[in-house]
Amino acid sequence: MRNGHAWIEIDSQAPSAIGKIKSADPERYKNMTFIPGPISDHFADNIPFVTEITKESLRAAYDEFKKEWWPATLQSPEIIAAASYALRSGQLGLRADRVVLSGLSQTGGVTRRFITHSSHLRLPDGELPFEGFIPCQSGGEALPDFPGSAIIELLGESEFQSVRLSCGVSGQMNETKHRRPDSEGFRLYEVAGMAHRESRYASQTDLKRWSVADLKGAEWSTFANSFIYHAVFDLMEKWTKDPLFTPPPSAILKTVGDSDEIVRDFHGNALGGVRTIHTDVPLARLIAATPKGRPNWYWAIYRQRAGQALRECIDAGFLLDADAETLRRETVEKVSF
């Protein structure tokens, strides 16, 4: 947005729109209607959570959740396409030249489903509703190309079920079946050390919700998820604007064969994938429910190494200059061993 772009949030899914948004302000949303169906309370408003269970049963639990959820969101694709038309036609006080559809977590799944199930939808003038798609923090089967539109799939390592297993939380990934070769319109970026939710800039609501967690001596991560998103959205903006622009090739985490077991360095941090200052000059082991441990072999040269890591991230295209300065100011300069 600081570069002159706009952002709009669409709640196109009936269970949440009726169960959450409309119930929060019935007067404002009194004219909002959907095809009758179950609302969010019916789904307990939760991704399945269990303990002492296997990756296979976690995956099966989420698959069952989706079998019930998707039929309750029949109008979602048309609403999403209509929102694109509203943005382009000036109905919302601006006139967009290009529109990109993106979602994170469950709405990342919505974005993926639009790609796989709604490629037939068009705007009134016959054009495609979106120039690009950025499904984030979701996963599933490998996405097909979407002729005429670019796709960047973004996944943090916390989406891998091998990471989630210890927390008993299911997800949308199925081993590494989401991986596929690059094409003229597809890239996949798997980010080492990146959590599902960002704790660096957490809201007060999130902090209150997380306060009951037993960190066992660890601290919430300062990994800058949002800076990765900034860089990826910038890549998409350039990719959809300039026919000659080529984004960086896909970057995938190092895993054991085709499994989702991540290969790690001697600190315990993931190898491969998109690299950041948090993994290349680590202050801690980044892993679910693991106490913090500080490697001390580079204390004296930390700032030098951190500066090099920031420059490498910028050169690789996954960190913007303004965000690099924020990391330097808020993270590097405040480190005290």
Short mmCIF file of C-alpha atoms in Angstrom, two decimals:
data_model
loop_
_atom_site.label_atom_id
_atom_site.label_comp_id
_atom_site.label_asym_id
_atom_site.label_seq_id
_atom_site.Cartn_x
_atom_site.Cartn_y
_atom_site.Cartn_z
CA MET A 1 0.00 0.00 0.00
CA ARG A 2 2.94 2.33 0.62
CA ASN A 3 3.66 2.03 -3.12
CA GLY A 4 0.23 3.24 -4.15
CA HIS A 5 -1.66 -0.04 -4.25
CA ALA A 6 -4.97 -0.81 -2.56
CA TRP A 7 -6.16 -3.75 -0.48
CA ILE A 8 -9.69 -5.05 -0.04
CA GLU A 9 -10.88 -7.89 2.17
CA ILE A 10 -13.67 -10.15 0.90
CA ASP A 11 -15.67 -12.45 3.16
CA SER A 12 -17.22 -14.58 0.45
CA GLN A 13 -17.84 -17.68 2.55
CA ALA A 14 -21.32 -17.98 3.99
CA PRO A 15 -20.42 -19.76 7.28
CA SER A 16 -18.11 -16.95 8.42
CA ALA A 17 -19.93 -14.05 6.73
CA ILE A 18 -23.24 -14.91 8.37
CA GLY A 19 -21.91 -16.50 11.54
CA LYS A 20 -19.30 -13.85 12.35
CA ILE A 21 -19.55 -10.66 10.27
CA LYS A 22 -23.33 -10.28 10.18
CA SER A 23 -23.79 -11.25 13.82
CA ALA A 24 -21.22 -8.62 14.84
CA ASP A 25 -23.32 -5.80 13.31
CA PRO A 26 -26.79 -7.06 12.33
CA GLU A 27 -28.07 -3.60 11.36
CA ARG A 28 -25.22 -2.76 9.00
CA TYR A 29 -25.33 -6.16 7.31
CA LYS A 30 -29.09 -6.75 7.45
CA ASN A 31 -29.33 -6.98 3.65
CA MET A 32 -26.54 -9.53 3.34
CA THR A 33 -27.96 -12.92 2.42
CA PHE A 34 -26.57 -16.25 1.27
CA ILE A 35 -27.96 -19.59 0.21
CA PRO A 36 -29.13 -21.14 3.52
CA GLY A 37 -26.57 -23.43 5.10
CA PRO A 38 -24.52 -24.10 8.23
CA ILE A 39 -22.74 -21.14 9.81
CA SER A 40 -19.38 -20.95 11.53
CA ASP A 41 -20.67 -22.09 14.93
CA HIS A 42 -21.65 -25.37 13.32
CA PHE A 43 -18.01 -25.96 12.47
CA ALA A 44 -16.89 -24.94 15.99
CA ASP A 45 -14.91 -22.24 14.17
CA ASN A 46 -11.79 -24.36 14.49
CA ILE A 47 -9.46 -26.36 12.33
CA PRO A 48 -9.46 -29.87 13.87
CA PHE A 49 -7.24 -30.10 16.97
CA VAL A 50 -6.23 -33.36 18.61
CA THR A 51 -3.37 -34.78 20.66
CA GLU A 52 -1.39 -38.02 20.53
CA ILE A 53 -2.22 -38.66 16.91
CA THR A 54 -0.48 -39.38 13.60
CA LYS A 55 0.12 -37.19 10.56
CA GLU A 56 -2.22 -39.40 8.58
CA SER A 57 -5.12 -39.01 10.99
CA LEU A 58 -4.55 -35.25 11.22
CA ARG A 59 -4.71 -35.03 7.44
CA ALA A 60 -7.85 -37.15 7.37
CA ALA A 61 -9.48 -34.89 9.98
CA TYR A 62 -8.87 -31.80 7.87
CA ASP A 63 -10.09 -33.55 4.72
CA GLU A 64 -13.35 -34.34 6.52
CA PHE A 65 -13.62 -30.70 7.60
CA LYS A 66 -13.24 -29.55 3.97
CA LYS A 67 -15.84 -32.03 2.72
CA GLU A 68 -18.40 -30.28 4.91
CA TRP A 69 -17.08 -26.73 4.51
CA TRP A 70 -16.85 -26.36 0.73
CA PRO A 71 -20.51 -27.29 0.06
CA ALA A 72 -21.49 -24.51 2.49
CA THR A 73 -19.65 -21.88 0.39
CA LEU A 74 -21.30 -22.35 -3.01
CA GLN A 75 -21.52 -18.62 -3.82
CA SER A 76 -17.93 -17.83 -2.89
CA PRO A 77 -16.30 -17.92 -6.37
CA GLU A 78 -18.93 -15.66 -7.96
CA ILE A 79 -18.69 -13.18 -5.07
CA ILE A 80 -14.91 -13.08 -5.42
CA ALA A 81 -15.15 -12.46 -9.18
CA ALA A 82 -17.79 -9.77 -8.60
CA ALA A 83 -15.46 -8.01 -6.17
CA SER A 84 -12.82 -7.85 -8.90
CA TYR A 85 -15.34 -6.24 -11.25
CA ALA A 86 -16.36 -3.73 -8.57
CA LEU A 87 -12.71 -2.73 -8.16
CA ARG A 88 -12.15 -2.33 -11.89
CA SER A 89 -15.38 -0.48 -12.64
CA GLY A 90 -14.91 2.27 -10.06
CA GLN A 91 -17.83 1.25 -7.86
CA LEU A 92 -15.63 1.43 -4.75
CA GLY A 93 -14.17 4.88 -5.38
CA LEU A 94 -11.11 3.71 -7.27
CA ARG A 95 -10.42 2.00 -10.56
CA ALA A 96 -7.97 -0.89 -10.43
CA ASP A 97 -5.77 -1.70 -13.42
CA ARG A 98 -4.82 -5.14 -12.12
CA VAL A 99 -6.31 -7.30 -9.37
CA VAL A 100 -4.58 -10.15 -7.55
CA LEU A 101 -6.42 -12.69 -5.40
CA SER A 102 -4.65 -13.82 -2.26
CA GLY A 103 -5.54 -15.60 0.95
CA LEU A 104 -3.73 -16.96 4.00
CA SER A 105 -4.46 -20.21 5.82
CA GLN A 106 -8.06 -21.29 5.16
CA THR A 107 -8.49 -18.45 2.65
CA GLY A 108 -5.27 -19.59 1.05
CA GLY A 109 -7.27 -22.73 0.41
CA VAL A 110 -10.06 -20.56 -1.03
CA THR A 111 -7.55 -19.02 -3.43
CA ARG A 112 -6.28 -22.45 -4.43
CA ARG A 113 -9.84 -23.68 -4.96
CA PHE A 114 -10.61 -20.71 -7.20
CA ILE A 115 -7.63 -21.71 -9.34
CA THR A 116 -8.68 -25.36 -9.55
CA HIS A 117 -12.48 -25.03 -9.73
CA SER A 118 -13.36 -21.57 -11.10
CA SER A 119 -11.16 -20.99 -14.14
CA HIS A 120 -14.34 -20.66 -16.23
CA LEU A 121 -15.48 -17.45 -14.51
CA ARG A 122 -15.14 -14.20 -16.46
CA LEU A 123 -15.84 -10.51 -15.98
CA PRO A 124 -18.74 -8.92 -17.92
CA ASP A 125 -16.33 -7.93 -20.69
CA GLY A 126 -15.12 -11.51 -21.04
CA GLU A 127 -11.73 -10.90 -19.40
CA LEU A 128 -10.22 -12.93 -16.57
CA PRO A 129 -11.12 -11.67 -13.08
CA PHE A 130 -7.53 -11.79 -11.79
CA GLU A 131 -4.09 -11.13 -13.21
CA GLY A 132 -2.48 -13.16 -10.45
CA PHE A 133 -3.00 -15.45 -7.47
CA ILE A 134 -0.99 -15.72 -4.25
CA PRO A 135 -2.23 -18.61 -2.10
CA CYS A 136 -0.37 -18.47 1.23
CA GLN A 137 0.08 -20.88 4.13
CA SER A 138 -2.26 -23.55 2.79
CA GLY A 139 -1.09 -26.30 0.42
CA GLY A 140 -2.62 -29.42 -1.10
CA GLU A 141 -2.28 -31.07 -4.48
CA ALA A 142 0.00 -29.43 -7.05
CA LEU A 143 -1.72 -26.45 -8.66
CA PRO A 144 -2.27 -26.33 -12.42
CA ASP A 145 -1.28 -23.34 -14.50
CA PHE A 146 -3.98 -20.68 -14.91
CA PRO A 147 -3.54 -19.44 -18.50
CA GLY A 148 -3.44 -15.65 -18.56
CA SER A 149 -2.70 -15.30 -14.85
CA ALA A 150 0.42 -15.70 -12.70
CA ILE A 151 0.56 -17.86 -9.58
CA ILE A 152 2.95 -17.56 -6.65
CA GLU A 153 2.38 -20.14 -3.93
CA LEU A 154 3.91 -19.23 -0.56
CA LEU A 155 4.39 -21.71 2.28
CA GLY A 156 6.21 -21.36 5.58
CA GLU A 157 7.83 -24.42 7.10
CA SER A 158 5.10 -24.52 9.74
CA GLU A 159 2.65 -25.72 7.09
CA PHE A 160 4.52 -29.02 6.91
CA GLN A 161 2.69 -31.64 8.94
CA SER A 162 5.99 -32.87 10.36
CA VAL A 163 6.24 -29.49 12.13
CA ARG A 164 2.58 -29.29 13.14
CA LEU A 165 2.40 -32.81 14.52
CA SER A 166 3.78 -31.95 17.96
CA CYS A 167 1.06 -29.30 18.34
CA GLY A 168 -1.74 -31.63 17.27
CA VAL A 169 -2.95 -29.18 14.62
CA SER A 170 -3.98 -30.40 11.19
CA GLY A 171 -3.42 -28.52 7.95
CA GLN A 172 -4.00 -28.53 4.22
CA MET A 173 -0.69 -29.97 3.05
CA ASN A 174 -0.32 -33.57 1.94
CA GLU A 175 3.37 -34.40 2.29
CA THR A 176 5.03 -32.52 -0.61
CA LYS A 177 2.40 -33.13 -3.28
CA HIS A 178 2.03 -29.36 -3.77
CA ARG A 179 5.46 -29.23 -5.42
CA ARG A 180 5.67 -28.97 -9.20
CA PRO A 181 8.05 -27.58 -11.84
CA ASP A 182 8.21 -23.87 -12.63
CA SER A 183 6.42 -22.55 -15.70
CA GLU A 184 5.89 -19.19 -17.37
CA GLY A 185 3.12 -18.56 -14.86
CA PHE A 186 3.99 -20.47 -11.68
CA ARG A 187 6.43 -20.19 -8.78
CA LEU A 188 6.55 -21.92 -5.38
CA TYR A 189 8.39 -20.39 -2.44
CA GLU A 190 8.82 -22.40 0.77
CA VAL A 191 10.21 -20.23 3.56
CA ALA A 192 12.54 -21.66 6.20
CA GLY A 193 11.65 -20.67 9.77
CA MET A 194 8.35 -19.03 8.87
CA ALA A 195 5.42 -19.70 11.22
CA HIS A 196 1.76 -19.90 10.27
CA ARG A 197 1.02 -16.69 12.14
CA GLU A 198 3.38 -13.78 12.70
CA SER A 199 4.28 -13.10 16.33
CA ARG A 200 6.66 -10.23 15.55
CA TYR A 201 3.81 -7.76 15.00
CA ALA A 202 1.03 -9.55 16.87
CA SER A 203 -2.25 -7.83 17.70
CA GLN A 204 -3.42 -7.41 21.27
CA THR A 205 -6.12 -9.97 20.54
CA ASP A 206 -3.52 -12.50 19.44
CA LEU A 207 -1.27 -11.77 22.40
CA LYS A 208 -4.17 -12.36 24.77
CA ARG A 209 -5.07 -15.60 23.01
CA TRP A 210 -1.47 -16.81 23.08
CA SER A 211 -0.89 -15.87 26.73
CA VAL A 212 -2.11 -19.28 27.89
CA ALA A 213 0.60 -21.09 25.91
CA ASP A 214 3.34 -22.78 27.91
CA LEU A 215 6.50 -21.83 26.02
CA LYS A 216 8.70 -23.87 28.37
CA GLY A 217 11.33 -21.14 28.52
CA ALA A 218 11.16 -20.17 24.86
CA GLU A 219 10.14 -16.78 23.44
CA TRP A 220 7.79 -15.87 20.62
CA SER A 221 9.60 -15.66 17.32
CA THR A 222 10.52 -12.28 15.81
CA PHE A 223 10.48 -13.76 12.30
CA ALA A 224 9.14 -11.06 9.96
CA ASN A 225 6.45 -12.92 8.01
CA SER A 226 5.03 -9.63 6.77
CA PHE A 227 8.29 -8.68 5.08
CA ILE A 228 8.19 -11.90 3.07
CA TYR A 229 4.64 -11.04 2.01
CA HIS A 230 5.74 -7.53 1.04
CA ALA A 231 8.48 -8.90 -1.19
CA VAL A 232 6.26 -11.55 -2.79
CA PHE A 233 3.50 -9.04 -3.53
CA ASP A 234 6.15 -6.79 -5.08
CA LEU A 235 7.31 -9.70 -7.26
CA MET A 236 3.73 -10.32 -8.36
CA GLU A 237 3.20 -6.64 -9.13
CA LYS A 238 6.26 -6.62 -11.38
CA TRP A 239 5.39 -9.99 -12.94
CA THR A 240 1.87 -8.90 -13.91
CA LYS A 241 3.02 -5.49 -15.16
CA ASP A 242 6.17 -6.22 -17.16
CA PRO A 243 6.08 -9.09 -19.71
CA LEU A 244 9.88 -9.22 -19.62
CA PHE A 245 10.12 -9.61 -15.84
CA THR A 246 11.04 -13.04 -14.53
CA PRO A 247 10.64 -13.74 -10.79
CA PRO A 248 13.22 -15.82 -8.93
CA PRO A 249 12.94 -19.57 -9.51
CA SER A 250 11.03 -21.66 -7.02
CA ALA A 251 12.78 -22.28 -3.70
CA ILE A 252 11.92 -25.41 -1.75
CA LEU A 253 12.98 -26.64 1.66
CA LYS A 254 15.34 -29.57 1.84
CA THR A 255 13.33 -32.63 2.81
CA VAL A 256 13.97 -36.34 3.18
CA GLY A 257 12.96 -37.70 -0.22
CA ASP A 258 9.36 -36.90 -1.07
CA SER A 259 8.35 -36.79 2.60
CA ASP A 260 7.63 -33.63 4.57
CA GLU A 261 10.43 -34.34 7.06
CA ILE A 262 12.63 -31.24 6.90
CA VAL A 263 16.41 -31.53 6.90
CA ARG A 264 17.93 -29.20 9.50
CA ASP A 265 21.29 -27.62 10.31
CA PHE A 266 23.16 -28.19 13.57
CA HIS A 267 21.08 -25.44 15.24
CA GLY A 268 17.90 -27.30 14.31
CA ASN A 269 16.79 -24.78 11.69
CA ALA A 270 15.50 -25.76 8.25
CA LEU A 271 17.82 -26.03 5.26
CA GLY A 272 16.92 -24.83 1.77
CA GLY A 273 13.95 -22.73 0.74
CA VAL A 274 13.75 -18.95 0.92
CA ARG A 275 16.45 -17.73 3.29
CA THR A 276 16.23 -14.84 5.76
CA ILE A 277 18.34 -13.21 8.44
CA HIS A 278 16.39 -15.28 10.97
CA THR A 279 17.73 -18.57 9.59
CA ASP A 280 21.09 -17.55 8.11
CA VAL A 281 22.25 -15.61 11.18
CA PRO A 282 20.05 -17.30 13.80
CA LEU A 283 19.57 -16.17 17.37
CA ALA A 284 17.48 -19.20 18.22
CA ARG A 285 16.25 -22.55 17.08
CA LEU A 286 13.01 -21.94 15.21
CA ILE A 287 10.72 -24.91 15.79
CA ALA A 288 7.35 -25.54 17.37
CA ALA A 289 7.33 -25.88 21.18
CA THR A 290 11.11 -26.04 21.47
CA PRO A 291 12.98 -24.01 24.13
CA LYS A 292 15.24 -21.32 22.77
CA GLY A 293 18.92 -22.08 22.42
CA ARG A 294 21.45 -19.47 21.36
CA PRO A 295 24.42 -20.55 19.28
CA ASN A 296 27.41 -18.56 20.50
CA TRP A 297 30.11 -19.22 17.91
CA TYR A 298 29.59 -15.92 16.09
CA TRP A 299 28.73 -13.47 18.87
CA ALA A 300 31.59 -11.13 17.97
CA ILE A 301 30.70 -10.91 14.28
CA TYR A 302 26.91 -11.12 14.47
CA ARG A 303 26.22 -7.65 13.04
CA GLN A 304 28.55 -8.23 10.11
CA ARG A 305 26.92 -11.57 9.32
CA ALA A 306 23.47 -10.05 9.76
CA GLY A 307 24.27 -7.24 7.32
CA GLN A 308 25.48 -9.75 4.75
CA ALA A 309 22.33 -11.83 5.20
CA LEU A 310 20.09 -8.79 4.71
CA ARG A 311 21.91 -7.88 1.50
CA GLU A 312 21.58 -11.44 0.19
CA CYS A 313 17.85 -11.41 0.92
CA ILE A 314 17.46 -8.11 -0.96
CA ASP A 315 19.49 -9.37 -3.91
CA ALA A 316 17.46 -12.59 -4.02
CA GLY A 317 14.24 -10.58 -4.29
CA PHE A 318 12.65 -11.64 -1.02
CA LEU A 319 13.23 -8.48 1.05
CA LEU A 320 12.50 -4.86 0.20
CA ASP A 321 14.95 -2.10 1.11
CA ALA A 322 12.53 -0.41 3.50
CA ASP A 323 11.85 -3.66 5.33
CA ALA A 324 15.57 -4.44 5.52
CA GLU A 325 16.10 -1.16 7.32
CA THR A 326 13.33 -2.07 9.78
CA LEU A 327 15.00 -5.42 10.47
CA ARG A 328 18.35 -3.73 10.97
CA ARG A 329 16.87 -1.16 13.36
CA GLU A 330 14.46 -3.40 15.27
CA THR A 331 16.41 -6.66 15.31
CA VAL A 332 20.10 -6.45 14.46
CA GLU A 333 20.90 -3.30 16.44
CA LYS A 334 18.99 -4.50 19.51
CA VAL A 335 20.75 -7.85 19.86
CA SER A 336 22.63 -8.18 23.12
CA PHE A 337 24.36 -11.46 23.95
#
